[in-house]
mmCIF file of C-alpha atoms and ligand atoms in Angstrom:
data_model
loop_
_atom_site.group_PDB
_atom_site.id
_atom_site.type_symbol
_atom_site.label_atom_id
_atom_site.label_comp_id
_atom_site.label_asym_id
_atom_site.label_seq_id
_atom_site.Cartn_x
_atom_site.Cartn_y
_atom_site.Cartn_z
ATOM 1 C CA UNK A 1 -51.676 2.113 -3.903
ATOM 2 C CA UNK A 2 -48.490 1.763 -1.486
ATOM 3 C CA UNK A 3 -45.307 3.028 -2.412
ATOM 4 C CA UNK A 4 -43.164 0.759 -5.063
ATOM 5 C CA UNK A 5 -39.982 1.044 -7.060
ATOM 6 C CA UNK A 6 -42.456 1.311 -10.555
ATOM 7 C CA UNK A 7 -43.650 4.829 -9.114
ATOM 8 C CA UNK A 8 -40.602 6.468 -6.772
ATOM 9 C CA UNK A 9 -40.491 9.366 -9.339
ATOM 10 C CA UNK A 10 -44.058 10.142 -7.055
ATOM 11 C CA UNK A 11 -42.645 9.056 -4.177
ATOM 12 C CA UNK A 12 -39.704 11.492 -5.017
ATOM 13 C CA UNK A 13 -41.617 14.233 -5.994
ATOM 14 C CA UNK A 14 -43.774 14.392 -2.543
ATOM 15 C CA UNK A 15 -40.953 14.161 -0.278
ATOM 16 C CA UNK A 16 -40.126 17.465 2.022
ATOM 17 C CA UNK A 17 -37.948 20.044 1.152
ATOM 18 C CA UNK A 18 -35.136 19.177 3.271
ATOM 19 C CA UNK A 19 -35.733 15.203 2.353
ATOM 20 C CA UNK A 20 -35.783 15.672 -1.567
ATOM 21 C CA UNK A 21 -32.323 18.138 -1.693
ATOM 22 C CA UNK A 22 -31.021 14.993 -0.132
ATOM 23 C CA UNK A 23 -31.796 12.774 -2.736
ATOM 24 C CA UNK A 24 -31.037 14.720 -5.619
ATOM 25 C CA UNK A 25 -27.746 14.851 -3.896
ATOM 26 C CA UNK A 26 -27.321 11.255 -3.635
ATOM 27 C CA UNK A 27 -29.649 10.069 -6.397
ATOM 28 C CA UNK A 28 -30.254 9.758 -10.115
ATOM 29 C CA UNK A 29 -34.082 7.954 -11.500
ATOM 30 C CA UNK A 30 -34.600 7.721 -14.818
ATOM 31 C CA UNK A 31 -38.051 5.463 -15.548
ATOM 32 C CA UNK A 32 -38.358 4.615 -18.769
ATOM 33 C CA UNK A 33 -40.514 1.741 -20.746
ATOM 34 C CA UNK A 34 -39.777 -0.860 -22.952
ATOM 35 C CA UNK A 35 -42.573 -2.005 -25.379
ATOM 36 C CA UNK A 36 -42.222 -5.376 -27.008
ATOM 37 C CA UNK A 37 -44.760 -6.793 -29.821
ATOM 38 C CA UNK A 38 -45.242 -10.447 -29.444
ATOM 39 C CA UNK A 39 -46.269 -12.245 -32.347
ATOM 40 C CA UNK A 40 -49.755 -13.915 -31.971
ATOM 41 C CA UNK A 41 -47.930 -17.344 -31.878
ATOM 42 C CA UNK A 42 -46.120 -16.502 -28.699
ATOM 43 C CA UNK A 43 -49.628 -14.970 -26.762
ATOM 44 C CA UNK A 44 -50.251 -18.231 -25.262
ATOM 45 C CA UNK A 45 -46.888 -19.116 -23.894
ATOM 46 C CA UNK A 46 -46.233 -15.599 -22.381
ATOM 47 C CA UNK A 47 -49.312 -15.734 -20.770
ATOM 48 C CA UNK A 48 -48.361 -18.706 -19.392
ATOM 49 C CA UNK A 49 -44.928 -18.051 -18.154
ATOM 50 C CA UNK A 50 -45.772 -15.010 -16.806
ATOM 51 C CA UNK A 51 -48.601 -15.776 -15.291
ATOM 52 C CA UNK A 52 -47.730 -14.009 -11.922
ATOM 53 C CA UNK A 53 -48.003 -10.869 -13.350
ATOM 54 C CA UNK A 54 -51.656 -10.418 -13.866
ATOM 55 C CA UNK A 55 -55.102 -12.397 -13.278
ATOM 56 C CA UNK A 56 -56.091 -12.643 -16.934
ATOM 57 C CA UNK A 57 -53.937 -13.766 -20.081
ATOM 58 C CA UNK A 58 -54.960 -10.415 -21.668
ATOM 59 C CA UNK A 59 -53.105 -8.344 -18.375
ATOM 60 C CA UNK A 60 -50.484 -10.679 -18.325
ATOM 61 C CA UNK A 61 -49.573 -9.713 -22.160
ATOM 62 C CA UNK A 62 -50.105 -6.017 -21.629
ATOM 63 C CA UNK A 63 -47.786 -6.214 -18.940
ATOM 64 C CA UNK A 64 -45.635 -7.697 -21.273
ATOM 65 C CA UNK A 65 -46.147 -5.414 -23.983
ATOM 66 C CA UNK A 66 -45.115 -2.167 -21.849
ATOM 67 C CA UNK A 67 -42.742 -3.391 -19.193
ATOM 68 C CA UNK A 68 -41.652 -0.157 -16.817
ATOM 69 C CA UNK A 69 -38.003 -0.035 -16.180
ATOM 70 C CA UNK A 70 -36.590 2.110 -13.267
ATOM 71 C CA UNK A 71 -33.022 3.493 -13.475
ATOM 72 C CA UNK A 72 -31.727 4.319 -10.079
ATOM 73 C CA UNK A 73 -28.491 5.689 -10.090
ATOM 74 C CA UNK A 74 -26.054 6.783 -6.687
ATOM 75 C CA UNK A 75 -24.652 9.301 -7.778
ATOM 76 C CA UNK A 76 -22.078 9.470 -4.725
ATOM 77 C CA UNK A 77 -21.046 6.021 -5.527
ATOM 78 C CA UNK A 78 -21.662 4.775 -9.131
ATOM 79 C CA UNK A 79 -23.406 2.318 -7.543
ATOM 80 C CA UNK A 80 -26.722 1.761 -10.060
ATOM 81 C CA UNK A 81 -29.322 -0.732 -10.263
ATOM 82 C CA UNK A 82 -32.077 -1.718 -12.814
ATOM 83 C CA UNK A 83 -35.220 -2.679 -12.206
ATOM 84 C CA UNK A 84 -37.566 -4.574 -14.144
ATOM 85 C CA UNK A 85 -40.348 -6.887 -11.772
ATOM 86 C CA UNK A 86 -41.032 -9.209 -15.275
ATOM 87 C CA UNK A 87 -37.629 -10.213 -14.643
ATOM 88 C CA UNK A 88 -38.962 -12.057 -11.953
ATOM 89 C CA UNK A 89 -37.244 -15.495 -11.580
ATOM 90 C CA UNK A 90 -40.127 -16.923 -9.364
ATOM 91 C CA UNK A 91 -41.029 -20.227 -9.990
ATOM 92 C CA UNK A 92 -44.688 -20.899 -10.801
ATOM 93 C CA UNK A 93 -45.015 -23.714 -9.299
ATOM 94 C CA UNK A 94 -43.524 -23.519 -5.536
ATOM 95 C CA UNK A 95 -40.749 -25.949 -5.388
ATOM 96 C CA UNK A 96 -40.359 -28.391 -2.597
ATOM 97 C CA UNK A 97 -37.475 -28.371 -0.594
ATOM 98 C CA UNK A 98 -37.124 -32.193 -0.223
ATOM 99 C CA UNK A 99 -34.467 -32.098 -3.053
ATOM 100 C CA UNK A 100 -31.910 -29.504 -1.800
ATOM 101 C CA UNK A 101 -32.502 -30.676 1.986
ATOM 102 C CA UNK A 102 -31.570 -34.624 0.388
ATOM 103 C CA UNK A 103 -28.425 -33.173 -1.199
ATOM 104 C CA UNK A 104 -27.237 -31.028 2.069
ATOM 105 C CA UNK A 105 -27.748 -34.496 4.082
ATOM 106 C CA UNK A 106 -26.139 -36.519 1.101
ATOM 107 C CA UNK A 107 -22.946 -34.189 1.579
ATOM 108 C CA UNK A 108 -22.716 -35.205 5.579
ATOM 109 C CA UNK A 109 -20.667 -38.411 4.505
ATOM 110 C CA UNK A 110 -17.924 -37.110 2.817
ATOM 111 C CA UNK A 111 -17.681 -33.335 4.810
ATOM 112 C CA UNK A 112 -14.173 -32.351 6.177
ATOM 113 C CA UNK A 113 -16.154 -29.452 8.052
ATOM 114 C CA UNK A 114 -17.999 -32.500 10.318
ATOM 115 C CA UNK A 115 -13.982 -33.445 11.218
ATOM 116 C CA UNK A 116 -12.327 -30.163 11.440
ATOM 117 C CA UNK A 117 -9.797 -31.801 12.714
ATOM 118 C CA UNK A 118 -8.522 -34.066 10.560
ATOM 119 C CA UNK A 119 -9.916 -32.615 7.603
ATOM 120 C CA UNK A 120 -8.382 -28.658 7.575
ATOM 121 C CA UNK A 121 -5.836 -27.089 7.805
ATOM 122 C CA UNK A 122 -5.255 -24.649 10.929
ATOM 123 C CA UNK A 123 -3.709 -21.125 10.450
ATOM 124 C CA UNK A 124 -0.291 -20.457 11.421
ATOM 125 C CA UNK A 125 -1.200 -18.758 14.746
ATOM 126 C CA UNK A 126 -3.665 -22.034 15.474
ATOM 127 C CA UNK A 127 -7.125 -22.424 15.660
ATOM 128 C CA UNK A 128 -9.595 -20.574 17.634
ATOM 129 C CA UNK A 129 -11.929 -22.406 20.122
ATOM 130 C CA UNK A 130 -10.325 -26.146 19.891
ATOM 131 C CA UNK A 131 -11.951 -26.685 16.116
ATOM 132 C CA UNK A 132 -14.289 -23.356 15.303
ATOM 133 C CA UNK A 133 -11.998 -21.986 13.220
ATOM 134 C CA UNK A 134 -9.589 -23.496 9.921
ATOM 135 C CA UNK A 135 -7.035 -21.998 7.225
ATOM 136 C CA UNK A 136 -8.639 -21.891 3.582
ATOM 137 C CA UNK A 137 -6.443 -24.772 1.829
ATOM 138 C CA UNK A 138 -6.456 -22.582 -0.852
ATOM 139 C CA UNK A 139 -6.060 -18.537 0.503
ATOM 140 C CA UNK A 140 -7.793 -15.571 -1.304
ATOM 141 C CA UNK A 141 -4.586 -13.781 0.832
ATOM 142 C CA UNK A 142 -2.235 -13.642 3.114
ATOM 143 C CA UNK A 143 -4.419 -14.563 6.089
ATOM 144 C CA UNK A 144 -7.596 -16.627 5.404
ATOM 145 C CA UNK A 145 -9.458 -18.175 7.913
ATOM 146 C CA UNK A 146 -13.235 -19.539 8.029
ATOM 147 C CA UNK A 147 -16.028 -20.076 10.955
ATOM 148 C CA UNK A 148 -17.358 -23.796 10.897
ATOM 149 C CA UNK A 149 -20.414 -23.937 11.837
ATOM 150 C CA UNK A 150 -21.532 -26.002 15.004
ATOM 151 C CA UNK A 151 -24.563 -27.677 12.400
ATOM 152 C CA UNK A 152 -24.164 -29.000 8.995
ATOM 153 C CA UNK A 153 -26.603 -27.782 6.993
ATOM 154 C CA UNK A 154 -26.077 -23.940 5.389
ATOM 155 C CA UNK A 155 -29.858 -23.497 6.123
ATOM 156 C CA UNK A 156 -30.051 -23.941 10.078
ATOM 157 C CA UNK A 157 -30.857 -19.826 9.825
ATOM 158 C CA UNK A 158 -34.741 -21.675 8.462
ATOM 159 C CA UNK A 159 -34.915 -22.972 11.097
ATOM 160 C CA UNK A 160 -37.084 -21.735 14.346
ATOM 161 C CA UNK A 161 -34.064 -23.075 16.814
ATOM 162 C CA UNK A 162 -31.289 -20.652 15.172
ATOM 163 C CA UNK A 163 -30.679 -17.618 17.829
ATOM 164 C CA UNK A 164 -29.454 -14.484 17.563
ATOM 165 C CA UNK A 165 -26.587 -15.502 20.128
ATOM 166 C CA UNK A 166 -25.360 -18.079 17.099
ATOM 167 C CA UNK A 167 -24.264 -14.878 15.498
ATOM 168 C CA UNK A 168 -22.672 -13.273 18.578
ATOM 169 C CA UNK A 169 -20.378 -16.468 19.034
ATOM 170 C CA UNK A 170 -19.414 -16.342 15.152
ATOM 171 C CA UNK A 171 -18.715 -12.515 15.882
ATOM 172 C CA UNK A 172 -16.333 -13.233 18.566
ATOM 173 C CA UNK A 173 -14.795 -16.238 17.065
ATOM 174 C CA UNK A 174 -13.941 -14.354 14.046
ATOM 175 C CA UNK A 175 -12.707 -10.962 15.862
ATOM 176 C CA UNK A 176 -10.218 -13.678 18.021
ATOM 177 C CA UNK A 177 -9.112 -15.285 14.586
ATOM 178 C CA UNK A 178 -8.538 -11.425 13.350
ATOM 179 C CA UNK A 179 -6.919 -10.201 16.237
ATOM 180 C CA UNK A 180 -4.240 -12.875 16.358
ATOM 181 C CA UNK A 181 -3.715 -12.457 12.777
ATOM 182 C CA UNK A 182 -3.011 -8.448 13.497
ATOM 183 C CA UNK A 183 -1.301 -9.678 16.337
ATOM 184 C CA UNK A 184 1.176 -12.138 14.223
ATOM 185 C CA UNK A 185 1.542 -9.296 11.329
ATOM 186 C CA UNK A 186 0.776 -5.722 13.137
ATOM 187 C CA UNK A 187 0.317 -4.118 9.397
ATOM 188 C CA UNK A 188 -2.253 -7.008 8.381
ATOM 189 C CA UNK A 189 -5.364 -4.710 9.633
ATOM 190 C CA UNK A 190 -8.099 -4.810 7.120
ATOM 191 C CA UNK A 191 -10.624 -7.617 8.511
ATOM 192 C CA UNK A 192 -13.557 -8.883 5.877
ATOM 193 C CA UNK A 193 -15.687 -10.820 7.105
ATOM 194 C CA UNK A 194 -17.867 -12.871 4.852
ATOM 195 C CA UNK A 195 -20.623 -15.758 4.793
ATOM 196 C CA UNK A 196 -21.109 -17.780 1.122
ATOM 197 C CA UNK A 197 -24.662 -19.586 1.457
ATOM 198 C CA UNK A 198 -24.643 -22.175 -0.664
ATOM 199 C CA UNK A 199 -22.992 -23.020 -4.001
ATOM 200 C CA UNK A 200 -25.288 -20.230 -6.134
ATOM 201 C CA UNK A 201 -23.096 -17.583 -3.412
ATOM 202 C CA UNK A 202 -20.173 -19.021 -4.105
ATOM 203 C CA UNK A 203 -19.638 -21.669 -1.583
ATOM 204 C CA UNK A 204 -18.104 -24.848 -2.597
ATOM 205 C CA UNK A 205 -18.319 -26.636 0.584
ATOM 206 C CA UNK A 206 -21.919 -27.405 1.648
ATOM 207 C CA UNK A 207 -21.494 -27.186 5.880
ATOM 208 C CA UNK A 208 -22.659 -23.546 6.736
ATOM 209 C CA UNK A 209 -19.146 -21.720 7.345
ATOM 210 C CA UNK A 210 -18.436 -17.990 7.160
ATOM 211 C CA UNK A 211 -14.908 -16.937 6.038
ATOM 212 C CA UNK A 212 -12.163 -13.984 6.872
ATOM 213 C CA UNK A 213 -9.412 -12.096 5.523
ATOM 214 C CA UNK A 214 -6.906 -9.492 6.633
ATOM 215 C CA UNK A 215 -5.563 -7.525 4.514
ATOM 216 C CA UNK A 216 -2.574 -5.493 4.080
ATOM 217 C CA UNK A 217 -1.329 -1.773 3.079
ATOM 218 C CA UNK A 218 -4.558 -0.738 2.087
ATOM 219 C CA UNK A 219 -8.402 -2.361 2.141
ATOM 220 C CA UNK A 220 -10.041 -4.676 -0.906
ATOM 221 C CA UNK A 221 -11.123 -2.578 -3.981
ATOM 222 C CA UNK A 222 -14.766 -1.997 -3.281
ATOM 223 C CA UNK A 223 -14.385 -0.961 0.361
ATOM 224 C CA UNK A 224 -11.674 0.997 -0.281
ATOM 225 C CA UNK A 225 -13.377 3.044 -3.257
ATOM 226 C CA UNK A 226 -16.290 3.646 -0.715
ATOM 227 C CA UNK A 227 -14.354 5.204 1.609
ATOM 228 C CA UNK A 228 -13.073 7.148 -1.211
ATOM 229 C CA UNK A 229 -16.282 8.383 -1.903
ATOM 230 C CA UNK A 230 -17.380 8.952 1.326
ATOM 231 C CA UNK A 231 -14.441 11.066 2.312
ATOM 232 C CA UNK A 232 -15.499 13.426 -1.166
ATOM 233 C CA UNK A 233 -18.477 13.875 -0.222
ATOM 234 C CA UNK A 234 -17.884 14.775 3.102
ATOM 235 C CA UNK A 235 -15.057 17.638 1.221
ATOM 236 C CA UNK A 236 -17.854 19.148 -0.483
ATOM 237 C CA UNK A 237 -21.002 19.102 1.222
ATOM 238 C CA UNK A 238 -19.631 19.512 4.109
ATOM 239 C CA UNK A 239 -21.486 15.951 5.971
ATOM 240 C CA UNK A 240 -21.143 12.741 7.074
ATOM 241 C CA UNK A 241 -22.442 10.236 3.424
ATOM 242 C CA UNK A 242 -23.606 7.379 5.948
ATOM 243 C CA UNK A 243 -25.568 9.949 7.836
ATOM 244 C CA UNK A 244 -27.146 11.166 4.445
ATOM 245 C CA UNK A 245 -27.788 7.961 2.770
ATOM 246 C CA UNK A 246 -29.869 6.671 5.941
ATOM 247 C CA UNK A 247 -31.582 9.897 6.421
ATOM 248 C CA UNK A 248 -32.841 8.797 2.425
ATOM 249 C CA UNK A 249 -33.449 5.217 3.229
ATOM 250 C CA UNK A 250 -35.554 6.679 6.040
ATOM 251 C CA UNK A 251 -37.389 9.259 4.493
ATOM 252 C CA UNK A 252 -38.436 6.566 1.412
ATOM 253 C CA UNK A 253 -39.727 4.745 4.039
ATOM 254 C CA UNK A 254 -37.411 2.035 2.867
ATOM 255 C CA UNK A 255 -35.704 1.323 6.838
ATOM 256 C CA UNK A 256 -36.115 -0.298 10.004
ATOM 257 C CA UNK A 257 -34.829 -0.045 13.195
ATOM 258 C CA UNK A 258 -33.257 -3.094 14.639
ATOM 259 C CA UNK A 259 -32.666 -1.746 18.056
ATOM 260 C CA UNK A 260 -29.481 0.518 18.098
ATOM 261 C CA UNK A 261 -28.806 -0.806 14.167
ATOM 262 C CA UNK A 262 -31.123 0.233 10.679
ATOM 263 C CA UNK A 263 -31.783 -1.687 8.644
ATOM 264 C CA UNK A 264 -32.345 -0.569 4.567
ATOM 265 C CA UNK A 265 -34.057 -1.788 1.778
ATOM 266 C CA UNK A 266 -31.228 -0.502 -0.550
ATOM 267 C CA UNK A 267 -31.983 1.654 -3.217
ATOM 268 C CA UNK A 268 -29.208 0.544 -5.409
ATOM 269 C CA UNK A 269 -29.332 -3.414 -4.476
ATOM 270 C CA UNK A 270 -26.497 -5.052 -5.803
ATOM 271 C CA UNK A 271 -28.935 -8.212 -6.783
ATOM 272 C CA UNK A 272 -32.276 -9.716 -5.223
ATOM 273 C CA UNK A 273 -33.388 -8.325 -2.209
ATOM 274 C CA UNK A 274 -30.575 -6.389 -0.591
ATOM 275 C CA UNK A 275 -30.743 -5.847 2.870
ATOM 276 C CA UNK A 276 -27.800 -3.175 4.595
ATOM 277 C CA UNK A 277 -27.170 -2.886 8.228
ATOM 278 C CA UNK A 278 -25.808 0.517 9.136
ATOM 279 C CA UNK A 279 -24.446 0.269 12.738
ATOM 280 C CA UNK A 280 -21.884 2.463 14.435
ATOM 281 C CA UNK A 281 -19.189 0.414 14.692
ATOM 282 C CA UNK A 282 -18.964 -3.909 14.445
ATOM 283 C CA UNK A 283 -18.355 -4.096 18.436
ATOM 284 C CA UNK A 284 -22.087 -2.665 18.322
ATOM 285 C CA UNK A 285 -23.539 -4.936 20.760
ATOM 286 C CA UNK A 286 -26.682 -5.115 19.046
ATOM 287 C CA UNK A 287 -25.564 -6.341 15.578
ATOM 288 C CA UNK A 288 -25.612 -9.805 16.312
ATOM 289 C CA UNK A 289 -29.434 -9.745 16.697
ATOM 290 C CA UNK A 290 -29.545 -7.429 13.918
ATOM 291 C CA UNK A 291 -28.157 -9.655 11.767
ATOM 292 C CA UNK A 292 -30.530 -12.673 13.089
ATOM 293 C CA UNK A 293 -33.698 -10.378 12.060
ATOM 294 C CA UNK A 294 -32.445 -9.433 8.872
ATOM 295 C CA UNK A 295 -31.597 -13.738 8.259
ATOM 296 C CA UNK A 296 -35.359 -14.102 9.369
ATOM 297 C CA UNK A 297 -36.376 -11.524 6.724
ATOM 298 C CA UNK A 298 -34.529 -13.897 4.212
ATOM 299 C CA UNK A 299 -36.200 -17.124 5.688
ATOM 300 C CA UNK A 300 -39.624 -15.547 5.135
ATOM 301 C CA UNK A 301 -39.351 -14.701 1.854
ATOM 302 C CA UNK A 302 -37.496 -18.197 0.897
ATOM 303 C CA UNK A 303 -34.015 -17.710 0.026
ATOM 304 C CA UNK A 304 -32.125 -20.057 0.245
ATOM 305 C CA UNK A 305 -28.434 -18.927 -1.075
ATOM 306 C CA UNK A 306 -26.778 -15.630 -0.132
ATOM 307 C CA UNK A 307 -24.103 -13.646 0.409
ATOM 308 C CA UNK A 308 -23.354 -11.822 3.618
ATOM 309 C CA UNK A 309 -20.308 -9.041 3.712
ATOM 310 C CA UNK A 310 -19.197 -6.685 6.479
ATOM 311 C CA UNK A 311 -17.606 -3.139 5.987
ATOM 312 C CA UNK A 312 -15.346 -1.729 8.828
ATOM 313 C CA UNK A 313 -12.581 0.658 9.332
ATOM 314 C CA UNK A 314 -9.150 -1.423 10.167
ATOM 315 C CA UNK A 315 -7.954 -3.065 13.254
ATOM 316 C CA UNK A 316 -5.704 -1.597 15.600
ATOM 317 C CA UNK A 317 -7.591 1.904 16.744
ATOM 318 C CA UNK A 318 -9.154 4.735 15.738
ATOM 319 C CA UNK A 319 -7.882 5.597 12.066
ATOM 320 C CA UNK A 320 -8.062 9.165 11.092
ATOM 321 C CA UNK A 321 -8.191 8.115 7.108
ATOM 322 C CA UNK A 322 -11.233 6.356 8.222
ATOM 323 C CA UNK A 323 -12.830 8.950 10.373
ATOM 324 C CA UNK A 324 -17.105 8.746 10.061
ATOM 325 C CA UNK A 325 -16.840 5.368 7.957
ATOM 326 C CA UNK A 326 -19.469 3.177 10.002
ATOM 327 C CA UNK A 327 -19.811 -0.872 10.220
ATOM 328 C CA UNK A 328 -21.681 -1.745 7.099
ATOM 329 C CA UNK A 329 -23.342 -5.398 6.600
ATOM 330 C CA UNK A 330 -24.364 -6.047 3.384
ATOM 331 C CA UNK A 331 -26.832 -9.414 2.481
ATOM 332 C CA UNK A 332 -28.144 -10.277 -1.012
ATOM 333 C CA UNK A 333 -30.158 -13.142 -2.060
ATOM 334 C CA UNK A 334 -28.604 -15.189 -4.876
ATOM 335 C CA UNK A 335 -31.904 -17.129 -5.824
ATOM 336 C CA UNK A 336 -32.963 -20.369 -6.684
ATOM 337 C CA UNK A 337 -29.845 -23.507 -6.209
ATOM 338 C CA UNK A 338 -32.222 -25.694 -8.804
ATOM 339 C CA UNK A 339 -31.797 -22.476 -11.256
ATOM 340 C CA UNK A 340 -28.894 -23.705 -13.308
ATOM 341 C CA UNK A 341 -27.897 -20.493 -14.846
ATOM 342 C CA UNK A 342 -25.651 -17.832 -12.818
ATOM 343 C CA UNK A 343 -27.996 -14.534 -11.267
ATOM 344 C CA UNK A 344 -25.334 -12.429 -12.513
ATOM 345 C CA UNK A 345 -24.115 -12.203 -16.378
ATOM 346 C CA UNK A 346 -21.961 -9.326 -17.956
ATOM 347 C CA UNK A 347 -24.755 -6.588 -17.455
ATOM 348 C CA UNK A 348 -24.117 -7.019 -13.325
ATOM 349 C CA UNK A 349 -20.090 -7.737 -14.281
ATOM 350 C CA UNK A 350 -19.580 -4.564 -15.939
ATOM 351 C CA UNK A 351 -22.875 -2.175 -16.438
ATOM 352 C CA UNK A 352 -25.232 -1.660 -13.864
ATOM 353 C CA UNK A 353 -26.983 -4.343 -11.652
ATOM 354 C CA UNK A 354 -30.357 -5.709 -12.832
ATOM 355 C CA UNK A 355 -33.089 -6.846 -10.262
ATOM 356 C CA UNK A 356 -36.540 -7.752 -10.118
ATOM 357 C CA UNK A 357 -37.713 -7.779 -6.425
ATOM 358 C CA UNK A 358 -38.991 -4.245 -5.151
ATOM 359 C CA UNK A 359 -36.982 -2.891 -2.293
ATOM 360 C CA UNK A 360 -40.610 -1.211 -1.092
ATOM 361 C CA UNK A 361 -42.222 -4.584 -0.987
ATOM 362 C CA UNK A 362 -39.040 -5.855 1.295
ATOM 363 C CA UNK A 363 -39.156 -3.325 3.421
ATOM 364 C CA UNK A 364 -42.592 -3.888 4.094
ATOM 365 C CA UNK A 365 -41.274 -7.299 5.598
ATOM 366 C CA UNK A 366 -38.510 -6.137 6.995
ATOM 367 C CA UNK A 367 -40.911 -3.555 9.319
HETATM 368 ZN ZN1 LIG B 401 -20.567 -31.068 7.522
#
């Protein structure tokens, strides 16, 4: 049997020396079962709706009855995930995309992202490239700035035609927009740059665009808090955390090399299907193309709605507070669009995060 998330404790336990005082540094499993007894009136309808967990009705209720749960814990972090693969929102029957493709081409009519122009606002400082770039109408802060992309539809990264080089334009429109920003307000240095697939990641406008902020004083919450906790490890053991926590990745078997950029199946996945890019810095030449593989990872495995997010230490030179802190590019999957119900509910809001798809099996694709 290959490696999964249901047995890591194995996978744990057989790791070298060196490998396992690692993890036990960085990581907490607790695997634990939960056993349900289904009335006899209910056999027939679990073993239809779960039907993709076994070939027989009678495996499909056992798997039901005793459903393993994995606890993985970083202990570095706080960051914790869940597992449970009968959580699995797959749908049974694979659904066409005719619908969501209709509603993407139904949106073309009305889109102020087709006339830029017209139809957004520009920054104070401008726009970048005649119409690439527009102010949010309504700012998350002080500078706020979004990417239009050249198509309309969110899912051109489906498609065979999208390149690699699609990414390395959006890069350098977005470090112009950030650097005229810094430019405009020299203490405006904490760039975040972010990509909302689709309404399900947030996105209330349907034309793919990425977005971009610059903060001030100090960087958002969760970045901040990792460098936090980067910078205490480092105090007590005495090494770099990034280093560590891909040295993990690796040794799990759960990364890929994407030139001079790896790639993880994250251990801790903050929803579906997590992918992290760990590169040495966001001018890394080869993050662009990184990025493009890890988007064909997502087009393989059908999703459709996600959320892309990039870690890096400010603008305006080397930063000794953020000494060691890499470029970090984070991509989740935030399932179905014709699910009505949100992916994330007050367990993911304020507990731990709870996910079905096995980081082993994506790393497998992402190989
Ligand atoms: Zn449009």
């Amino acid at each position: 049997m290959s490696a999964g998330i249901t047995t890591l404790d194995n996978t744990v336990a057989a790791l070298a020396p060196e490998a396992r005082r690692l993890f036990d540094r960085l990581y907490d499993v607790a695997m634990s079962e939960a056993r349900i007894v289904p009335p006899k009136a209910m056999e027939g309808w679990i073993a239809g709706a779960f039907k993709y967990l076994a070939a027989t009705p009678e495996g499909v209720l056992e798997a039901i009855r005793r459903q393993p749960i994995i606890h993985v814990a970083n202990r570095v972090t706080g960051q914790a995930t869940l597992f449970n693969a009968v959580r699995s929102q797959r749908p049974i029957e694979a659904r066409g995309e005719g619908d969501l493709a209709k509603e993407i081409e139904g949106a073309k009519a009305k889109c102020s992202f087709c006339r830029p122009l017209e139809q957004t606002p520009a920054n104070t400082f401008g726009r970048i490239g005649e119409a690439k770039t527009c102010a949010n109408v309504a700012a998350y802060d002080g500078y706020h700035g979004l990417v239009i992309f050249e198509d309309h539809s969110p899912l051109r990264f489906r498609h065979d035609a999208f390149a690699p080089g699609e990414i390395a334009d959006l890069f350098a429109t977005s470090t112009a927009w950030a650097e005229k920003a810094h430019a405009e307000d020299p203490q405006a240095r904490f760039f975040f740059l972010m990509w909302n697939c689709l309404w399900k990641a947030g996105a209330s406008i349907i034309h793919g665009h990425a977005q971009m902020t610059v903060g001030r004083r100090f960087h958002y919450g969760k970045v901040e808090r990792l460098r936090r906790d980067a910078l205490a490890y480092a105090a007590k053991y005495g090494s770099n955390y990034f280093d560590d926590f891909v040295k993990v990745h690796e040794a799990l078997g759960l990364a890929a090399r994407y030139g001079s950029v790896v790639a993880l199946a994250h251990l801790t996945p903050a929803k579906e299907r997590e992918i992290l890019l760990v590169a040495d810095r966001f001018e890394n030449p080869g993050l662009p193309e990184a990025i493009w593989r890890a988007l064909k990872v997502y087009a393989r495995e059908d999703v459709k709605s996600y959320n892309l997010a990039v870690y890096m230490p400010p603008l305006g030179g080397p930063d000794p507070e953020w000494k060691g802190f890499p470029c970090l590019v984070h991509l989740v999957d935030r399932g179905d669009p014709a699910a009505k119900t949100a992916d994330v509910g007050a367990m993911e809001m304020y507990a731990s995060a709870v996910v079905s798809a096995d980081p082993f099996g994506l790393a497998e694709v992402m190989k």
